[in-house]
Each structure stands twice: as C-alpha cells, then as structure tokens.
mmCIF file with all atom_site columns, C-alpha atoms in Angstrom:
data_model
loop_
_atom_site.group_PDB
_atom_site.id
_atom_site.type_symbol
_atom_site.label_atom_id
_atom_site.label_alt_id
_atom_site.label_comp_id
_atom_site.label_asym_id
_atom_site.label_entity_id
_atom_site.label_seq_id
_atom_site.pdbx_PDB_ins_code
_atom_site.Cartn_x
_atom_site.Cartn_y
_atom_site.Cartn_z
_atom_site.occupancy
_atom_site.B_iso_or_equiv
_atom_site.pdbx_formal_charge
_atom_site.auth_seq_id
_atom_site.auth_comp_id
_atom_site.auth_asym_id
_atom_site.auth_atom_id
_atom_site.pdbx_PDB_model_num
ATOM 1   C CA . UNK A 1 1   ? -33.939 2.316   13.756  1.00 0.00 ? 10  UNK A CA 1
ATOM 2   C CA . UNK A 1 2   ? -30.597 0.563   13.663  1.00 0.00 ? 11  UNK A CA 1
ATOM 3   C CA . UNK A 1 3   ? -28.578 0.079   10.488  1.00 0.00 ? 12  UNK A CA 1
ATOM 4   C CA . UNK A 1 4   ? -28.982 -3.694  10.766  1.00 0.00 ? 13  UNK A CA 1
ATOM 5   C CA . UNK A 1 5   ? -32.730 -3.404  10.790  1.00 0.00 ? 14  UNK A CA 1
ATOM 6   C CA . UNK A 1 6   ? -32.635 -0.910  7.915   1.00 0.00 ? 15  UNK A CA 1
ATOM 7   C CA . UNK A 1 7   ? -30.537 -3.244  5.786   1.00 0.00 ? 16  UNK A CA 1
ATOM 8   C CA . UNK A 1 8   ? -32.708 -6.198  6.747   1.00 0.00 ? 17  UNK A CA 1
ATOM 9   C CA . UNK A 1 9   ? -35.710 -4.467  5.113   1.00 0.00 ? 18  UNK A CA 1
ATOM 10  C CA . UNK A 1 10  ? -34.139 -5.053  1.692   1.00 0.00 ? 19  UNK A CA 1
ATOM 11  C CA . UNK A 1 11  ? -33.785 -8.328  -0.131  1.00 0.00 ? 20  UNK A CA 1
ATOM 12  C CA . UNK A 1 12  ? -30.633 -8.795  -2.299  1.00 0.00 ? 21  UNK A CA 1
ATOM 13  C CA . UNK A 1 13  ? -32.711 -8.072  -5.417  1.00 0.00 ? 22  UNK A CA 1
ATOM 14  C CA . UNK A 1 14  ? -34.070 -4.883  -3.771  1.00 0.00 ? 23  UNK A CA 1
ATOM 15  C CA . UNK A 1 15  ? -30.563 -3.836  -2.807  1.00 0.00 ? 24  UNK A CA 1
ATOM 16  C CA . UNK A 1 16  ? -29.443 -4.318  -6.403  1.00 0.00 ? 25  UNK A CA 1
ATOM 17  C CA . UNK A 1 17  ? -32.372 -2.256  -7.621  1.00 0.00 ? 26  UNK A CA 1
ATOM 18  C CA . UNK A 1 18  ? -31.633 0.453   -4.975  1.00 0.00 ? 27  UNK A CA 1
ATOM 19  C CA . UNK A 1 19  ? -27.994 0.552   -6.100  1.00 0.00 ? 28  UNK A CA 1
ATOM 20  C CA . UNK A 1 20  ? -29.140 1.160   -9.683  1.00 0.00 ? 29  UNK A CA 1
ATOM 21  C CA . UNK A 1 21  ? -31.989 3.576   -8.942  1.00 0.00 ? 30  UNK A CA 1
ATOM 22  C CA . UNK A 1 22  ? -30.797 5.510   -5.912  1.00 0.00 ? 31  UNK A CA 1
ATOM 23  C CA . UNK A 1 23  ? -27.030 5.120   -5.505  1.00 0.00 ? 32  UNK A CA 1
ATOM 24  C CA . UNK A 1 24  ? -26.873 7.981   -2.911  1.00 0.00 ? 33  UNK A CA 1
ATOM 25  C CA . UNK A 1 25  ? -29.228 6.132   -0.561  1.00 0.00 ? 34  UNK A CA 1
ATOM 26  C CA . UNK A 1 26  ? -27.449 2.834   -1.215  1.00 0.00 ? 35  UNK A CA 1
ATOM 27  C CA . UNK A 1 27  ? -24.079 4.442   -0.361  1.00 0.00 ? 36  UNK A CA 1
ATOM 28  C CA . UNK A 1 28  ? -25.586 5.988   2.764   1.00 0.00 ? 37  UNK A CA 1
ATOM 29  C CA . UNK A 1 29  ? -26.905 2.586   3.956   1.00 0.00 ? 38  UNK A CA 1
ATOM 30  C CA . UNK A 1 30  ? -23.547 0.932   3.108   1.00 0.00 ? 39  UNK A CA 1
ATOM 31  C CA . UNK A 1 31  ? -21.615 3.597   5.007   1.00 0.00 ? 40  UNK A CA 1
ATOM 32  C CA . UNK A 1 32  ? -23.869 3.204   8.064   1.00 0.00 ? 41  UNK A CA 1
ATOM 33  C CA . UNK A 1 33  ? -23.535 -0.559  7.957   1.00 0.00 ? 42  UNK A CA 1
ATOM 34  C CA . UNK A 1 34  ? -19.730 -0.330  7.719   1.00 0.00 ? 43  UNK A CA 1
ATOM 35  C CA . UNK A 1 35  ? -19.625 2.153   10.648  1.00 0.00 ? 44  UNK A CA 1
ATOM 36  C CA . UNK A 1 36  ? -21.710 -0.205  12.699  1.00 0.00 ? 45  UNK A CA 1
ATOM 37  C CA . UNK A 1 37  ? -19.553 -3.185  11.764  1.00 0.00 ? 46  UNK A CA 1
ATOM 38  C CA . UNK A 1 38  ? -16.421 -1.276  12.840  1.00 0.00 ? 47  UNK A CA 1
ATOM 39  C CA . UNK A 1 39  ? -17.739 -0.680  16.329  1.00 0.00 ? 48  UNK A CA 1
ATOM 40  C CA . UNK A 1 40  ? -16.073 -2.936  18.800  1.00 0.00 ? 49  UNK A CA 1
ATOM 41  C CA . UNK A 1 41  ? -15.832 -3.352  22.564  1.00 0.00 ? 50  UNK A CA 1
ATOM 42  C CA . UNK A 1 42  ? -12.854 -1.059  22.979  1.00 0.00 ? 51  UNK A CA 1
ATOM 43  C CA . UNK A 1 43  ? -11.759 2.097   21.124  1.00 0.00 ? 52  UNK A CA 1
ATOM 44  C CA . UNK A 1 44  ? -8.529  0.340   20.153  1.00 0.00 ? 53  UNK A CA 1
ATOM 45  C CA . UNK A 1 45  ? -10.400 -2.550  18.546  1.00 0.00 ? 54  UNK A CA 1
ATOM 46  C CA . UNK A 1 46  ? -12.696 -0.128  16.747  1.00 0.00 ? 55  UNK A CA 1
ATOM 47  C CA . UNK A 1 47  ? -9.730  1.809   15.479  1.00 0.00 ? 56  UNK A CA 1
ATOM 48  C CA . UNK A 1 48  ? -8.082  -1.364  14.171  1.00 0.00 ? 57  UNK A CA 1
ATOM 49  C CA . UNK A 1 49  ? -11.316 -2.316  12.353  1.00 0.00 ? 58  UNK A CA 1
ATOM 50  C CA . UNK A 1 50  ? -11.594 1.128   10.844  1.00 0.00 ? 59  UNK A CA 1
ATOM 51  C CA . UNK A 1 51  ? -8.003  0.985   9.702   1.00 0.00 ? 60  UNK A CA 1
ATOM 52  C CA . UNK A 1 52  ? -8.630  -2.435  8.104   1.00 0.00 ? 61  UNK A CA 1
ATOM 53  C CA . UNK A 1 53  ? -11.735 -1.074  6.354   1.00 0.00 ? 62  UNK A CA 1
ATOM 54  C CA . UNK A 1 54  ? -9.776  1.953   5.075   1.00 0.00 ? 63  UNK A CA 1
ATOM 55  C CA . UNK A 1 55  ? -7.099  -0.373  3.689   1.00 0.00 ? 64  UNK A CA 1
ATOM 56  C CA . UNK A 1 56  ? -9.765  -2.473  1.948   1.00 0.00 ? 65  UNK A CA 1
ATOM 57  C CA . UNK A 1 57  ? -11.449 0.657   0.554   1.00 0.00 ? 66  UNK A CA 1
ATOM 58  C CA . UNK A 1 58  ? -8.146  1.889   -0.888  1.00 0.00 ? 67  UNK A CA 1
ATOM 59  C CA . UNK A 1 59  ? -7.500  -1.416  -2.560  1.00 0.00 ? 68  UNK A CA 1
ATOM 60  C CA . UNK A 1 60  ? -11.035 -1.578  -3.989  1.00 0.00 ? 69  UNK A CA 1
ATOM 61  C CA . UNK A 1 61  ? -10.642 1.907   -5.498  1.00 0.00 ? 70  UNK A CA 1
ATOM 62  C CA . UNK A 1 62  ? -8.035  0.515   -7.821  1.00 0.00 ? 71  UNK A CA 1
ATOM 63  C CA . UNK A 1 63  ? -10.503 -1.971  -9.319  1.00 0.00 ? 72  UNK A CA 1
ATOM 64  C CA . UNK A 1 64  ? -12.287 -0.721  -12.361 1.00 0.00 ? 73  UNK A CA 1
ATOM 65  C CA . UNK A 1 65  ? -15.080 -3.390  -12.606 1.00 0.00 ? 74  UNK A CA 1
ATOM 66  C CA . UNK A 1 66  ? -17.203 -5.335  -10.160 1.00 0.00 ? 75  UNK A CA 1
ATOM 67  C CA . UNK A 1 67  ? -15.311 -8.505  -11.098 1.00 0.00 ? 76  UNK A CA 1
ATOM 68  C CA . UNK A 1 68  ? -12.029 -6.770  -10.396 1.00 0.00 ? 77  UNK A CA 1
ATOM 69  C CA . UNK A 1 69  ? -13.407 -5.654  -7.010  1.00 0.00 ? 78  UNK A CA 1
ATOM 70  C CA . UNK A 1 70  ? -14.349 -9.255  -6.297  1.00 0.00 ? 79  UNK A CA 1
ATOM 71  C CA . UNK A 1 71  ? -10.818 -10.390 -7.152  1.00 0.00 ? 80  UNK A CA 1
ATOM 72  C CA . UNK A 1 72  ? -9.395  -7.732  -4.801  1.00 0.00 ? 81  UNK A CA 1
ATOM 73  C CA . UNK A 1 73  ? -11.595 -8.996  -1.987  1.00 0.00 ? 82  UNK A CA 1
ATOM 74  C CA . UNK A 1 74  ? -10.675 -12.582 -2.831  1.00 0.00 ? 83  UNK A CA 1
ATOM 75  C CA . UNK A 1 75  ? -6.974  -11.715 -2.623  1.00 0.00 ? 84  UNK A CA 1
ATOM 76  C CA . UNK A 1 76  ? -7.419  -9.933  0.682   1.00 0.00 ? 85  UNK A CA 1
ATOM 77  C CA . UNK A 1 77  ? -9.210  -12.945 2.099   1.00 0.00 ? 86  UNK A CA 1
ATOM 78  C CA . UNK A 1 78  ? -6.656  -15.475 0.819   1.00 0.00 ? 87  UNK A CA 1
ATOM 79  C CA . UNK A 1 79  ? -3.789  -13.316 2.034   1.00 0.00 ? 88  UNK A CA 1
ATOM 80  C CA . UNK A 1 80  ? -5.303  -13.152 5.515   1.00 0.00 ? 89  UNK A CA 1
ATOM 81  C CA . UNK A 1 81  ? -5.542  -16.951 5.563   1.00 0.00 ? 90  UNK A CA 1
ATOM 82  C CA . UNK A 1 82  ? -2.664  -18.249 3.438   1.00 0.00 ? 91  UNK A CA 1
ATOM 83  C CA . UNK A 1 83  ? -0.286  -15.245 3.347   1.00 0.00 ? 92  UNK A CA 1
ATOM 84  C CA . UNK A 1 84  ? 3.178   -15.221 4.867   1.00 0.00 ? 93  UNK A CA 1
ATOM 85  C CA . UNK A 1 85  ? 1.740   -13.775 8.118   1.00 0.00 ? 94  UNK A CA 1
ATOM 86  C CA . UNK A 1 86  ? -1.686  -15.307 7.637   1.00 0.00 ? 95  UNK A CA 1
ATOM 87  C CA . UNK A 1 87  ? -3.868  -17.272 10.020  1.00 0.00 ? 96  UNK A CA 1
ATOM 88  C CA . UNK A 1 88  ? -2.724  -20.685 8.661   1.00 0.00 ? 97  UNK A CA 1
ATOM 89  C CA . UNK A 1 89  ? 0.951   -19.794 9.164   1.00 0.00 ? 98  UNK A CA 1
ATOM 90  C CA . UNK A 1 90  ? 0.216   -18.718 12.763  1.00 0.00 ? 99  UNK A CA 1
ATOM 91  C CA . UNK A 1 91  ? -1.770  -21.873 13.364  1.00 0.00 ? 100 UNK A CA 1
ATOM 92  C CA . UNK A 1 92  ? 1.041   -24.070 12.110  1.00 0.00 ? 101 UNK A CA 1
ATOM 93  C CA . UNK A 1 93  ? 3.586   -22.206 14.213  1.00 0.00 ? 102 UNK A CA 1
ATOM 94  C CA . UNK A 1 94  ? 1.426   -22.569 17.326  1.00 0.00 ? 103 UNK A CA 1
ATOM 95  C CA . UNK A 1 95  ? 0.879   -26.275 16.692  1.00 0.00 ? 104 UNK A CA 1
ATOM 96  C CA . UNK A 1 96  ? 4.642   -26.813 16.301  1.00 0.00 ? 105 UNK A CA 1
ATOM 97  C CA . UNK A 1 97  ? 5.252   -25.015 19.568  1.00 0.00 ? 106 UNK A CA 1
ATOM 98  C CA . UNK A 1 98  ? 2.586   -27.112 21.236  1.00 0.00 ? 107 UNK A CA 1
ATOM 99  C CA . UNK A 1 99  ? 4.008   -30.331 19.950  1.00 0.00 ? 108 UNK A CA 1
ATOM 100 C CA . UNK A 1 100 ? 7.460   -29.256 21.114  1.00 0.00 ? 109 UNK A CA 1
ATOM 101 C CA . UNK A 1 101 ? 6.188   -28.321 24.556  1.00 0.00 ? 110 UNK A CA 1
ATOM 102 C CA . UNK A 1 102 ? 4.249   -31.557 24.994  1.00 0.00 ? 111 UNK A CA 1
ATOM 103 C CA . UNK A 1 103 ? 6.731   -34.001 23.556  1.00 0.00 ? 112 UNK A CA 1
ATOM 104 C CA . UNK A 1 104 ? 9.979   -32.265 24.297  1.00 0.00 ? 113 UNK A CA 1
ATOM 105 C CA . UNK A 1 105 ? 10.821  -32.777 20.615  1.00 0.00 ? 114 UNK A CA 1
ATOM 106 C CA . UNK A 1 106 ? 11.824  -30.138 18.161  1.00 0.00 ? 115 UNK A CA 1
ATOM 107 C CA . UNK A 1 107 ? 9.764   -29.972 14.968  1.00 0.00 ? 116 UNK A CA 1
ATOM 108 C CA . UNK A 1 108 ? 11.659  -29.467 11.713  1.00 0.00 ? 117 UNK A CA 1
ATOM 109 C CA . UNK A 1 109 ? 10.250  -26.051 10.805  1.00 0.00 ? 118 UNK A CA 1
ATOM 110 C CA . UNK A 1 110 ? 11.674  -25.994 7.287   1.00 0.00 ? 119 UNK A CA 1
ATOM 111 C CA . UNK A 1 111 ? 10.309  -29.314 6.087   1.00 0.00 ? 120 UNK A CA 1
ATOM 112 C CA . UNK A 1 112 ? 7.283   -29.569 8.333   1.00 0.00 ? 121 UNK A CA 1
ATOM 113 C CA . UNK A 1 113 ? 8.666   -33.003 9.164   1.00 0.00 ? 122 UNK A CA 1
ATOM 114 C CA . UNK A 1 114 ? 8.089   -35.315 12.022  1.00 0.00 ? 123 UNK A CA 1
ATOM 115 C CA . UNK A 1 115 ? 9.146   -34.255 15.510  1.00 0.00 ? 124 UNK A CA 1
ATOM 116 C CA . UNK A 1 116 ? 12.702  -35.157 16.384  1.00 0.00 ? 125 UNK A CA 1
ATOM 117 C CA . UNK A 1 117 ? 14.199  -35.529 19.845  1.00 0.00 ? 126 UNK A CA 1
ATOM 118 C CA . UNK A 1 118 ? 16.215  -32.678 21.184  1.00 0.00 ? 127 UNK A CA 1
ATOM 119 C CA . UNK A 1 119 ? 19.883  -33.530 21.395  1.00 0.00 ? 128 UNK A CA 1
ATOM 120 C CA . UNK A 1 120 ? 21.691  -32.979 24.647  1.00 0.00 ? 129 UNK A CA 1
ATOM 121 C CA . UNK A 1 121 ? 24.677  -30.723 24.335  1.00 0.00 ? 130 UNK A CA 1
ATOM 122 C CA . UNK A 1 122 ? 27.656  -31.352 26.418  1.00 0.00 ? 131 UNK A CA 1
#
C-alpha cells in the first residue's frame, strides 16, 4: 500500500490522536510521506527536493512550540515568494524584460516606473 493511501486512511482528527497516542507510528507515516513527496522525475530534482526538506527540517528544529514551527514555515513560504530572490522578484524581472523586448523601451528598474524609450547613442 502506498504512503498516500496510508495517510488517506486517517482524518485530521485521527492524525492528531495518532500523534498523541502513538508518536512513533505518526513519525513513520510522516517520514514515508516526505520521502514520497521528494521523489521527482529525475535524480537531480529528487536531490533538490531532499535538500529543501533538510533545510526546512533544520529550521523547524529551532522552534520550541507548534506555533513557533508554524511561524518558521510561514517565513519560509513568504521568503520563497517575497524574498530578495523570491518568485515575485523573478516574475517582475521577467515582465520587465518582456516589456523591454516587445516595446524596445527600457523599464526603470529602480522605481518600477513606466517604460521609457531607449536613447540612441552617437
């Protein structure tokens, strides 16, 4: 039986009860689910997912309470989206390049301003 089908046998309330009554089995199911989730199409992708999971696990170990763990996960999420090298930053950069390629205008990267025409030099 696959991990997904094993986990689907439990409702959230049953998982909570399992965590309280049999933490070893809960940890085993969680580890199997994480291992399955980190399996990708290529070994390189799987390795990258495993490295990401390891990083998350190390950050979560620092948290002393469930609320602190939630805040760690929240910060990881927001950093992946809004961080300096996050998805939003990459999206904005790609959009600026697209606008520049289509219009031939340079976008003011610092102010996020309107496109301006390239000036001819010479």
